[in-house]
Amino acid sequence: MTAQRGPQLEEYRRRRDFGHTSEPKGGRRPRTGARPAFVVQKHDASRLHYDLRLEVDGVLASWAVPRGPSTDPRDKRLAMRTEDHPLEYRDFEGVIPEGEYGAGSVVVWDEGTYRNLTERDGHEVPPGEGLAAGHLSIWIEGRKLSGGYALTRLRRPGREAWLLVKRADEAADPARDPVAEQPESVLTGRTVEEVAAGRRSRRSRAR
Ligand code: MN
């Protein structure tokens, strides 16, 4: 048995039929030593959105960002908290079949690691505590996104609505629009449309 993840993945598993979807069931042990993972998946579901996922306590804490991340500190992007995903999900790219939860195509839009910068009264707050308290400050080292971002939960009863905001630092760039300008997968170069059409990766076609 390798189910070390605890109850956080129950909702993830309850929503999916692993006989039909190729998404990972999860069960690998949490990594140790390495910096925690950061990933954004572009998900062309019934509504297109971007799934921001951060490795926290052995799972991927997740938010659905309808407009995707911005590099402009003036933008406040709504980020709806969704169920935790297994760590293996960070390189999932493919088609979730019709009739399954989240049906549609997925590409790994950005990936890398992050550093936790969350503090309270000058002391570091672990990411799991920040998540529970409704505020995370992180430094992202991705391929499309980098620098500081703040995630802050809104005081709205019932739903887990958060805001994702770029910090005003050297990686901020209001002139960039990575969502529009860089739609492709950082793993395979494919767009969600190419994944939906079943095209192979540009890298493998080039061989
Ligand atoms: Mn999604």
PDB file of C-alpha atoms and ligand atoms in Angstrom:
ATOM      1  CA  MET A   1       0.000   0.000   0.000  1.00  0.00           C
ATOM      2  CA  THR A   2       1.330   3.412  -0.884  1.00  0.00           C
ATOM      3  CA  ALA A   3      -1.740   5.447   0.085  1.00  0.00           C
ATOM      4  CA  GLN A   4       0.165   7.919   2.250  1.00  0.00           C
ATOM      5  CA  ARG A   5      -1.771  10.924   1.168  1.00  0.00           C
ATOM      6  CA  GLY A   6      -4.545  10.810   3.751  1.00  0.00           C
ATOM      7  CA  PRO A   7      -8.071  12.055   3.308  1.00  0.00           C
ATOM      8  CA  GLN A   8      -7.196  15.037   1.158  1.00  0.00           C
ATOM      9  CA  LEU A   9      -7.561  13.070  -2.085  1.00  0.00           C
ATOM     10  CA  GLU A  10     -10.927  11.481  -1.260  1.00  0.00           C
ATOM     11  CA  GLU A  11     -12.903  14.137  -3.095  1.00  0.00           C
ATOM     12  CA  TYR A  12     -10.563  13.910  -6.101  1.00  0.00           C
ATOM     13  CA  ARG A  13     -11.077  10.142  -6.309  1.00  0.00           C
ATOM     14  CA  ARG A  14     -14.802  10.256  -5.594  1.00  0.00           C
ATOM     15  CA  ARG A  15     -15.365  12.531  -8.583  1.00  0.00           C
ATOM     16  CA  ARG A  16     -13.545  10.300 -11.096  1.00  0.00           C
ATOM     17  CA  ASP A  17     -14.004   6.865 -12.666  1.00  0.00           C
ATOM     18  CA  PHE A  18     -10.438   5.648 -13.165  1.00  0.00           C
ATOM     19  CA  GLY A  19     -11.713   2.919 -15.501  1.00  0.00           C
ATOM     20  CA  HIS A  20     -12.607   5.679 -17.971  1.00  0.00           C
ATOM     21  CA  THR A  21     -10.322   8.648 -17.441  1.00  0.00           C
ATOM     22  CA  SER A  22      -6.560   8.473 -17.950  1.00  0.00           C
ATOM     23  CA  GLU A  23      -5.986  10.936 -15.089  1.00  0.00           C
ATOM     24  CA  PRO A  24      -3.718   9.516 -12.338  1.00  0.00           C
ATOM     25  CA  LYS A  25      -5.331   7.972  -9.275  1.00  0.00           C
ATOM     26  CA  GLY A  26      -2.388   9.032  -7.144  1.00  0.00           C
ATOM     27  CA  GLY A  27      -0.621   7.208  -4.389  1.00  0.00           C
ATOM     28  CA  ARG A  28       3.049   8.036  -4.738  1.00  0.00           C
ATOM     29  CA  ARG A  29       4.685   9.221  -1.557  1.00  0.00           C
ATOM     30  CA  PRO A  30       5.342  12.922  -1.136  1.00  0.00           C
ATOM     31  CA  ARG A  31       8.745  13.994  -2.408  1.00  0.00           C
ATOM     32  CA  THR A  32      11.309  15.186   0.075  1.00  0.00           C
ATOM     33  CA  GLY A  33      14.176  17.597  -0.298  1.00  0.00           C
ATOM     34  CA  ALA A  34      13.222  19.203  -3.607  1.00  0.00           C
ATOM     35  CA  ARG A  35      11.480  22.535  -3.843  1.00  0.00           C
ATOM     36  CA  PRO A  36       7.681  22.207  -3.980  1.00  0.00           C
ATOM     37  CA  ALA A  37       6.085  21.904  -7.395  1.00  0.00           C
ATOM     38  CA  PHE A  38       4.161  24.606  -9.220  1.00  0.00           C
ATOM     39  CA  VAL A  39       2.044  23.883 -12.290  1.00  0.00           C
ATOM     40  CA  VAL A  40      -0.649  25.597 -14.336  1.00  0.00           C
ATOM     41  CA  GLN A  41      -2.767  23.403 -16.595  1.00  0.00           C
ATOM     42  CA  LYS A  42      -4.873  24.907 -19.356  1.00  0.00           C
ATOM     43  CA  HIS A  43      -8.159  23.016 -19.306  1.00  0.00           C
ATOM     44  CA  ASP A  44     -10.616  23.320 -22.163  1.00  0.00           C
ATOM     45  CA  ALA A  45     -13.635  22.014 -20.219  1.00  0.00           C
ATOM     46  CA  SER A  46     -17.227  23.239 -20.544  1.00  0.00           C
ATOM     47  CA  ARG A  47     -15.640  26.568 -19.643  1.00  0.00           C
ATOM     48  CA  LEU A  48     -12.003  27.189 -20.511  1.00  0.00           C
ATOM     49  CA  HIS A  49      -9.918  27.845 -17.403  1.00  0.00           C
ATOM     50  CA  TYR A  50      -6.413  27.533 -15.995  1.00  0.00           C
ATOM     51  CA  ASP A  51      -5.792  25.208 -13.054  1.00  0.00           C
ATOM     52  CA  LEU A  52      -3.137  26.611 -10.722  1.00  0.00           C
ATOM     53  CA  ARG A  53      -1.666  23.873  -8.518  1.00  0.00           C
ATOM     54  CA  LEU A  54       0.897  24.187  -5.708  1.00  0.00           C
ATOM     55  CA  GLU A  55       2.484  21.292  -3.865  1.00  0.00           C
ATOM     56  CA  VAL A  56       1.434  21.618  -0.231  1.00  0.00           C
ATOM     57  CA  ASP A  57       1.863  18.793   2.323  1.00  0.00           C
ATOM     58  CA  GLY A  58       2.181  16.052  -0.306  1.00  0.00           C
ATOM     59  CA  VAL A  59      -0.733  16.991  -2.568  1.00  0.00           C
ATOM     60  CA  LEU A  60      -1.439  19.685  -5.147  1.00  0.00           C
ATOM     61  CA  ALA A  61      -3.614  22.430  -3.656  1.00  0.00           C
ATOM     62  CA  SER A  62      -5.651  23.667  -6.638  1.00  0.00           C
ATOM     63  CA  TRP A  63      -7.516  26.689  -7.942  1.00  0.00           C
ATOM     64  CA  ALA A  64      -9.442  27.192 -11.198  1.00  0.00           C
ATOM     65  CA  VAL A  65      -8.529  30.589 -12.650  1.00  0.00           C
ATOM     66  CA  PRO A  66     -11.054  31.479 -15.410  1.00  0.00           C
ATOM     67  CA  ARG A  67      -8.916  34.185 -17.047  1.00  0.00           C
ATOM     68  CA  GLY A  68      -5.567  32.629 -16.261  1.00  0.00           C
ATOM     69  CA  PRO A  69      -2.587  34.168 -14.444  1.00  0.00           C
ATOM     70  CA  SER A  70      -1.446  37.700 -15.266  1.00  0.00           C
ATOM     71  CA  THR A  71       1.983  39.330 -15.220  1.00  0.00           C
ATOM     72  CA  ASP A  72       0.390  42.747 -14.533  1.00  0.00           C
ATOM     73  CA  PRO A  73       0.229  43.651 -10.794  1.00  0.00           C
ATOM     74  CA  ARG A  74      -2.927  45.694 -11.441  1.00  0.00           C
ATOM     75  CA  ASP A  75      -4.884  42.565 -12.419  1.00  0.00           C
ATOM     76  CA  LYS A  76      -6.842  40.693  -9.781  1.00  0.00           C
ATOM     77  CA  ARG A  77      -7.633  37.265 -11.145  1.00  0.00           C
ATOM     78  CA  LEU A  78     -10.432  35.267  -9.564  1.00  0.00           C
ATOM     79  CA  ALA A  79      -9.196  31.825  -8.449  1.00  0.00           C
ATOM     80  CA  MET A  80     -11.789  29.312  -7.258  1.00  0.00           C
ATOM     81  CA  ARG A  81     -10.349  26.696  -4.910  1.00  0.00           C
ATOM     82  CA  THR A  82     -10.984  23.169  -6.173  1.00  0.00           C
ATOM     83  CA  GLU A  83     -10.268  19.750  -4.721  1.00  0.00           C
ATOM     84  CA  ASP A  84      -6.680  18.753  -3.949  1.00  0.00           C
ATOM     85  CA  HIS A  85      -5.038  16.701  -6.706  1.00  0.00           C
ATOM     86  CA  PRO A  86      -2.326  14.022  -6.408  1.00  0.00           C
ATOM     87  CA  LEU A  87       1.264  15.080  -7.090  1.00  0.00           C
ATOM     88  CA  GLU A  88       1.355  12.893 -10.218  1.00  0.00           C
ATOM     89  CA  TYR A  89      -1.245  15.167 -11.776  1.00  0.00           C
ATOM     90  CA  ARG A  90       1.387  17.827 -12.428  1.00  0.00           C
ATOM     91  CA  ASP A  91       2.422  16.250 -15.731  1.00  0.00           C
ATOM     92  CA  PHE A  92      -1.028  15.097 -16.819  1.00  0.00           C
ATOM     93  CA  GLU A  93      -1.770  16.173 -20.362  1.00  0.00           C
ATOM     94  CA  GLY A  94      -4.508  14.611 -22.482  1.00  0.00           C
ATOM     95  CA  VAL A  95      -8.215  14.310 -23.004  1.00  0.00           C
ATOM     96  CA  ILE A  96     -10.687  13.662 -20.170  1.00  0.00           C
ATOM     97  CA  PRO A  97     -13.475  11.708 -21.917  1.00  0.00           C
ATOM     98  CA  GLU A  98     -17.033  12.918 -22.433  1.00  0.00           C
ATOM     99  CA  GLY A  99     -19.259  12.162 -19.468  1.00  0.00           C
ATOM    100  CA  GLU A 100     -16.356  12.278 -17.003  1.00  0.00           C
ATOM    101  CA  TYR A 101     -15.803  15.049 -14.466  1.00  0.00           C
ATOM    102  CA  GLY A 102     -13.919  17.894 -16.183  1.00  0.00           C
ATOM    103  CA  ALA A 103     -14.399  16.432 -19.699  1.00  0.00           C
ATOM    104  CA  GLY A 104     -12.162  18.203 -22.217  1.00  0.00           C
ATOM    105  CA  SER A 105      -8.496  18.555 -23.097  1.00  0.00           C
ATOM    106  CA  VAL A 106      -5.663  19.524 -20.762  1.00  0.00           C
ATOM    107  CA  VAL A 107      -2.135  20.794 -21.452  1.00  0.00           C
ATOM    108  CA  VAL A 108       0.634  21.617 -18.993  1.00  0.00           C
ATOM    109  CA  TRP A 109       0.687  25.344 -19.648  1.00  0.00           C
ATOM    110  CA  ASP A 110       3.483  26.155 -17.182  1.00  0.00           C
ATOM    111  CA  GLU A 111       5.516  24.235 -14.634  1.00  0.00           C
ATOM    112  CA  GLY A 112       8.364  24.669 -12.216  1.00  0.00           C
ATOM    113  CA  THR A 113       8.808  25.154  -8.504  1.00  0.00           C
ATOM    114  CA  TYR A 114       7.914  27.777  -5.939  1.00  0.00           C
ATOM    115  CA  ARG A 115       9.285  29.169  -2.701  1.00  0.00           C
ATOM    116  CA  ASN A 116       7.012  29.988   0.188  1.00  0.00           C
ATOM    117  CA  LEU A 117       7.226  33.653   1.264  1.00  0.00           C
ATOM    118  CA  THR A 118       4.183  33.652   3.522  1.00  0.00           C
ATOM    119  CA  GLU A 119       4.896  35.463   6.790  1.00  0.00           C
ATOM    120  CA  ARG A 120       3.039  36.652   9.845  1.00  0.00           C
ATOM    121  CA  ASP A 121       4.657  39.058  12.325  1.00  0.00           C
ATOM    122  CA  GLY A 122       8.013  38.520  10.642  1.00  0.00           C
ATOM    123  CA  HIS A 123       7.881  34.712  10.943  1.00  0.00           C
ATOM    124  CA  GLU A 124       7.521  32.243   8.116  1.00  0.00           C
ATOM    125  CA  VAL A 125       4.094  30.626   7.894  1.00  0.00           C
ATOM    126  CA  PRO A 126       4.141  27.095   6.379  1.00  0.00           C
ATOM    127  CA  PRO A 127       2.075  26.840   3.167  1.00  0.00           C
ATOM    128  CA  GLY A 128      -0.485  24.485   4.746  1.00  0.00           C
ATOM    129  CA  GLU A 129      -1.167  27.045   7.472  1.00  0.00           C
ATOM    130  CA  GLY A 130      -1.350  29.884   4.984  1.00  0.00           C
ATOM    131  CA  LEU A 131      -3.844  27.895   2.964  1.00  0.00           C
ATOM    132  CA  ALA A 132      -6.033  27.344   6.015  1.00  0.00           C
ATOM    133  CA  ALA A 133      -5.731  30.998   7.050  1.00  0.00           C
ATOM    134  CA  GLY A 134      -6.597  32.254   3.566  1.00  0.00           C
ATOM    135  CA  HIS A 135      -3.326  33.858   2.471  1.00  0.00           C
ATOM    136  CA  LEU A 136      -0.280  32.612   0.602  1.00  0.00           C
ATOM    137  CA  SER A 137       2.654  34.614  -0.684  1.00  0.00           C
ATOM    138  CA  ILE A 138       4.871  32.692  -3.106  1.00  0.00           C
ATOM    139  CA  TRP A 139       7.824  33.146  -5.420  1.00  0.00           C
ATOM    140  CA  ILE A 140       7.229  31.201  -8.640  1.00  0.00           C
ATOM    141  CA  GLU A 141      10.029  29.823 -10.781  1.00  0.00           C
ATOM    142  CA  GLY A 142       8.198  28.594 -13.865  1.00  0.00           C
ATOM    143  CA  ARG A 143       8.935  28.805 -17.555  1.00  0.00           C
ATOM    144  CA  LYS A 144       6.273  31.376 -18.434  1.00  0.00           C
ATOM    145  CA  LEU A 145       5.572  32.825 -15.004  1.00  0.00           C
ATOM    146  CA  SER A 146       8.102  33.965 -12.434  1.00  0.00           C
ATOM    147  CA  GLY A 147       8.430  36.173  -9.395  1.00  0.00           C
ATOM    148  CA  GLY A 148       6.086  36.948  -6.561  1.00  0.00           C
ATOM    149  CA  TYR A 149       2.373  36.191  -6.470  1.00  0.00           C
ATOM    150  CA  ALA A 150      -0.179  36.616  -3.699  1.00  0.00           C
ATOM    151  CA  LEU A 151      -3.184  34.370  -3.198  1.00  0.00           C
ATOM    152  CA  THR A 152      -5.826  35.762  -0.876  1.00  0.00           C
ATOM    153  CA  ARG A 153      -9.183  34.243   0.060  1.00  0.00           C
ATOM    154  CA  LEU A 154     -12.163  36.548  -0.209  1.00  0.00           C
ATOM    155  CA  ARG A 155     -14.573  36.828   2.675  1.00  0.00           C
ATOM    156  CA  ARG A 156     -17.492  35.214   0.935  1.00  0.00           C
ATOM    157  CA  PRO A 157     -19.524  32.571   2.706  1.00  0.00           C
ATOM    158  CA  GLY A 158     -19.939  29.165   1.121  1.00  0.00           C
ATOM    159  CA  ARG A 159     -17.523  29.308  -1.770  1.00  0.00           C
ATOM    160  CA  GLU A 160     -13.743  29.302  -1.760  1.00  0.00           C
ATOM    161  CA  ALA A 161     -13.132  32.358  -3.908  1.00  0.00           C
ATOM    162  CA  TRP A 162      -9.557  33.655  -3.892  1.00  0.00           C
ATOM    163  CA  LEU A 163      -7.696  36.366  -5.781  1.00  0.00           C
ATOM    164  CA  LEU A 164      -4.403  35.740  -7.583  1.00  0.00           C
ATOM    165  CA  VAL A 165      -2.308  38.902  -7.943  1.00  0.00           C
ATOM    166  CA  LYS A 166       1.183  39.437  -9.363  1.00  0.00           C
ATOM    167  CA  ARG A 167       3.560  41.256  -7.032  1.00  0.00           C
ATOM    168  CA  ALA A 168       5.207  44.443  -8.320  1.00  0.00           C
ATOM    169  CA  ASP A 169       8.724  43.070  -8.754  1.00  0.00           C
ATOM    170  CA  GLU A 170      11.280  42.658 -11.539  1.00  0.00           C
ATOM    171  CA  ALA A 171       9.253  39.816 -13.091  1.00  0.00           C
ATOM    172  CA  ALA A 172       6.128  41.977 -13.385  1.00  0.00           C
ATOM    173  CA  ASP A 173       5.369  43.072 -16.944  1.00  0.00           C
ATOM    174  CA  PRO A 174       2.065  44.757 -17.833  1.00  0.00           C
ATOM    175  CA  ALA A 175       2.993  44.565 -21.535  1.00  0.00           C
ATOM    176  CA  ARG A 176       3.030  40.773 -21.484  1.00  0.00           C
ATOM    177  CA  ASP A 177      -0.071  38.644 -21.930  1.00  0.00           C
ATOM    178  CA  PRO A 178       1.217  35.078 -21.537  1.00  0.00           C
ATOM    179  CA  VAL A 179      -2.268  33.528 -21.666  1.00  0.00           C
ATOM    180  CA  ALA A 180      -2.862  34.999 -25.132  1.00  0.00           C
ATOM    181  CA  GLU A 181       0.709  34.928 -26.449  1.00  0.00           C
ATOM    182  CA  GLN A 182       1.905  31.542 -25.184  1.00  0.00           C
ATOM    183  CA  PRO A 183      -1.041  29.114 -25.357  1.00  0.00           C
ATOM    184  CA  GLU A 184       1.049  25.979 -25.874  1.00  0.00           C
ATOM    185  CA  SER A 185       2.140  23.199 -23.543  1.00  0.00           C
ATOM    186  CA  VAL A 186       5.576  23.611 -21.966  1.00  0.00           C
ATOM    187  CA  LEU A 187       5.956  19.818 -22.109  1.00  0.00           C
ATOM    188  CA  THR A 188       4.996  19.019 -25.703  1.00  0.00           C
ATOM    189  CA  GLY A 189       4.403  22.312 -27.526  1.00  0.00           C
ATOM    190  CA  ARG A 190       0.797  21.317 -28.221  1.00  0.00           C
ATOM    191  CA  THR A 191      -2.279  23.496 -27.827  1.00  0.00           C
ATOM    192  CA  VAL A 192      -5.485  22.237 -26.184  1.00  0.00           C
ATOM    193  CA  GLU A 193      -6.980  22.108 -29.681  1.00  0.00           C
ATOM    194  CA  GLU A 194      -4.158  19.848 -30.897  1.00  0.00           C
ATOM    195  CA  VAL A 195      -4.539  17.603 -27.862  1.00  0.00           C
ATOM    196  CA  ALA A 196      -8.306  17.408 -28.516  1.00  0.00           C
ATOM    197  CA  ALA A 197      -7.583  16.466 -32.150  1.00  0.00           C
ATOM    198  CA  GLY A 198      -5.252  13.713 -30.946  1.00  0.00           C
ATOM    199  CA  ARG A 199      -2.125  15.168 -32.494  1.00  0.00           C
ATOM    200  CA  ARG A 200       1.226  13.956 -31.261  1.00  0.00           C
ATOM    201  CA  SER A 201       3.698  16.323 -29.734  1.00  0.00           C
ATOM    202  CA  ARG A 202       5.752  18.569 -31.951  1.00  0.00           C
ATOM    203  CA  ARG A 203       8.866  17.140 -30.370  1.00  0.00           C
ATOM    204  CA  SER A 204       8.003  13.548 -31.243  1.00  0.00           C
ATOM    205  CA  ARG A 205       6.858  14.509 -34.758  1.00  0.00           C
ATOM    206  CA  ALA A 206      10.170  16.260 -35.347  1.00  0.00           C
ATOM    207  CA  ARG A 207      12.102  13.061 -34.730  1.00  0.00           C
TER     208      ARG A 207
HETATM  209 MN    MN B   1      -9.862  22.144 -14.432  1.00  0.00          MN
END
